[in-house]
Amino acid sequence: MSHWADADKGEVHSLLWDYVQDLASTYMSDRLTAYELYLGMVGDTENVGVYPSRTMPSPTLINRGAHLQMNVTRCMIDTGEAKIAQARPRPYFLTYGGDFDAQEKAKTLQRFVDGMFDQARAYQIGSQALRDAETLGTGVIKIVSRHGKPYLERVLIPQILVDEALAHNGEPPELFERREVSKSVLKGMFKKHAAAIESLTAIDVLSGSTLKPDLVVVYEGWKLCAGKKGDKDYKPGRHVIIAQNCTLVDDEWERETYPFAFIHWAKSSVGFYGAGIPQRTLGLQVEINRVLRSVSKNIHLHGNPRMLVEGTSKVNPAAITTGWGDILKWEGTRPELMSPQIMSPEVYSYLWQLFSKAFEMEGLSTQAAFAKKESGVTAGRAMRELSDIQADRLAPISQRYEEFYLDIARKLIQCVEEIHQTEGNLEVSVKAEDGGFAERIDWSDIRLDESEYVIQLFPANFLSRTPSGKLSDLDDLMSKDLVSPEQAKRLIDFPDIKGVLDEDNSPSDLYRKQVRDIMRFGSDSYVPPEPFDDLMTGMKIYKNAYLRYRMEEIEEDKLSLLRDWIEAADSLMQPQEPLMAPEAAAPVVPGPMPPPGMPV
């Protein structure tokens, strides 16, 4: 290990350049040959390159000029990507018993990260990183800042260099990224070093020759900090970018992690780099190719039927053609058509056993590869259980895939905070979805210290992906009273019926928004109930919110607003007595007439 981290500021290149070149020749040269072999197997091509300057014939496992007759490796990688990447893991932010404001910030932070994932195309790039992990053993995403916004960048593992002696336990204390960059681009980025960049003509140890005239090699390096900031034994790390003859960037590095998220297909017991599917199934692919070459040779040699004609028979050979309905005349022994068995049935059985065994070794199945469904399996629950059985072997990589997105979420937040602090309090905003509407969320409105929340992650793949399977899943859940019909409606997101269901869900969405506004803004946002509202739904939501926030000791004036709404709604729901018309005066009944002669 060199002492490059202790070099004077701006002079790191004088120590670091020879060190990283030595790392590249010691640890990466042999790996590049293997990586090119794996890329050639997956791409089924001869010309591959892990760097722009290193495009060369792949050291294939077959004869030059031929291709894999049955590319089981690529089929397995496609199947693994389709099986695992169908999940869209979503980070959830929870507070440590915080007040309403902290909880609302955590919820908004979750929507902020959701919007950041969409903006940075996290799931698409993450799926590509998973495929890199399947092919090369390790997939890498770099979280960087570009134009004041966080950005996710796919990086190939051959670009990452570590000292494997220091990374024996899998946690390297320093890490380097090798890039081949255009001189003109580099001079535009670092104008004060333009003259030094223009003079670069290095021979690169990994390319084996002088690079293309406009390409130069640049290394970006990180050394992690020691201890925690604020401790007496704290020592900041270092972040540098160097060329052969100059130091382009030289800053302190205060993080305890690198700006990379890594995912390994198969984690090695020791060391940093992982193992991919081609490396683990190379022997089976070689054997499959060998058997197929033998089968192909025998089919071409013995696949055509032959006509047996006795030497003494008087048969005109010219009359034996491939035409339909030809008349063949003979004298003596009748000619015989021979169609021999080309190869033993055990050969074909052995071939398909090899094919299936390759899938089984990686925890995959040929059923998943060819998108087949077991006959008789129709219920969503049965399909889910069948999928669980098939996924048992994939559980470790599935968990690593979920943790991969958790790591991306953490480092996106770190990147946003660094942009906010170092670039003149530059505001980072995203557009996020909230209740069917788009909203703009500013980072300055939701900043929370890392000590105030915890991130948990839940895979979003519990329900089936097909409409019939999802409906069957929801029917199972409702039959066990685990979800109500109203909740089931919220879980359905099919585009053709979502609009209709949104209309049905609009009352509950309205009341939840009213409660949230009361908790945030108090009496200014209070909206009294109206007679034509869905008061039954509103009473349920307001009562649940009142009990919840009462337990959380929310301010009394906000609880009072919830009680006022409940009492007003209850009053509107009471049956009203019908208004009675005023009673009419009783009719005057005339009395008996007096006797004659009496005064009236």
JSON list of C-alpha atoms in Angstrom, two decimals, residues 21 24-25 28-30 32-33 36 50-56 178 180 201-212 217 219:
[
{"chain": "A", "resi": 21, "resn": "GLN", "atom": "CA", "xyz": [-0.73, 1.02, -12.53]},
{"chain": "A", "resi": 24, "resn": "ALA", "atom": "CA", "xyz": [-3.92, -2.88, -12.65]},
{"chain": "A", "resi": 25, "resn": "SER", "atom": "CA", "xyz": [-1.10, -5.12, -13.90]},
{"chain": "A", "resi": 28, "resn": "MET", "atom": "CA", "xyz": [-6.80, -6.82, -13.26]},
{"chain": "A", "resi": 29, "resn": "SER", "atom": "CA", "xyz": [-4.85, -8.04, -16.30]},
{"chain": "A", "resi": 30, "resn": "ASP", "atom": "CA", "xyz": [-5.82, -11.68, -15.82]},
{"chain": "A", "resi": 32, "resn": "LEU", "atom": "CA", "xyz": [-9.81, -8.84, -18.16]},
{"chain": "A", "resi": 33, "resn": "THR", "atom": "CA", "xyz": [-9.21, -12.00, -20.18]},
{"chain": "A", "resi": 36, "resn": "GLU", "atom": "CA", "xyz": [-13.87, -10.87, -22.18]},
{"chain": "A", "resi": 50, "resn": "VAL", "atom": "CA", "xyz": [-14.21, -3.91, -21.54]},
{"chain": "A", "resi": 51, "resn": "TYR", "atom": "CA", "xyz": [-12.59, -0.56, -22.42]},
{"chain": "A", "resi": 52, "resn": "PRO", "atom": "CA", "xyz": [-12.91, 1.64, -25.52]},
{"chain": "A", "resi": 53, "resn": "SER", "atom": "CA", "xyz": [-9.24, 0.95, -26.34]},
{"chain": "A", "resi": 54, "resn": "ARG", "atom": "CA", "xyz": [-9.47, -2.78, -25.74]},
{"chain": "A", "resi": 55, "resn": "THR", "atom": "CA", "xyz": [-11.74, -4.25, -28.40]},
{"chain": "A", "resi": 56, "resn": "MET", "atom": "CA", "xyz": [-10.29, -7.57, -29.44]},
{"chain": "A", "resi": 178, "resn": "ARG", "atom": "CA", "xyz": [-10.23, 3.76, -14.17]},
{"chain": "A", "resi": 180, "resn": "GLU", "atom": "CA", "xyz": [-10.54, 6.41, -20.64]},
{"chain": "A", "resi": 201, "resn": "THR", "atom": "CA", "xyz": [0.97, 10.04, -24.26]},
{"chain": "A", "resi": 202, "resn": "ALA", "atom": "CA", "xyz": [1.06, 7.20, -21.74]},
{"chain": "A", "resi": 203, "resn": "ILE", "atom": "CA", "xyz": [1.37, 3.53, -22.54]},
{"chain": "A", "resi": 204, "resn": "ASP", "atom": "CA", "xyz": [-1.47, 1.87, -20.67]},
{"chain": "A", "resi": 205, "resn": "VAL", "atom": "CA", "xyz": [-0.71, -1.43, -18.96]},
{"chain": "A", "resi": 206, "resn": "LEU", "atom": "CA", "xyz": [-4.22, -2.82, -19.52]},
{"chain": "A", "resi": 207, "resn": "SER", "atom": "CA", "xyz": [-4.52, -1.94, -23.19]},
{"chain": "A", "resi": 208, "resn": "GLY", "atom": "CA", "xyz": [-0.98, -3.08, -23.98]},
{"chain": "A", "resi": 209, "resn": "SER", "atom": "CA", "xyz": [-0.38, -0.33, -26.50]},
{"chain": "A", "resi": 210, "resn": "THR", "atom": "CA", "xyz": [-0.57, 3.41, -26.94]},
{"chain": "A", "resi": 211, "resn": "LEU", "atom": "CA", "xyz": [-4.12, 4.58, -26.61]},
{"chain": "A", "resi": 212, "resn": "LYS", "atom": "CA", "xyz": [-6.04, 6.17, -29.44]},
{"chain": "A", "resi": 217, "resn": "VAL", "atom": "CA", "xyz": [-6.31, 7.27, -18.85]},
{"chain": "A", "resi": 219, "resn": "TYR", "atom": "CA", "xyz": [-7.97, 7.43, -12.23]}
]
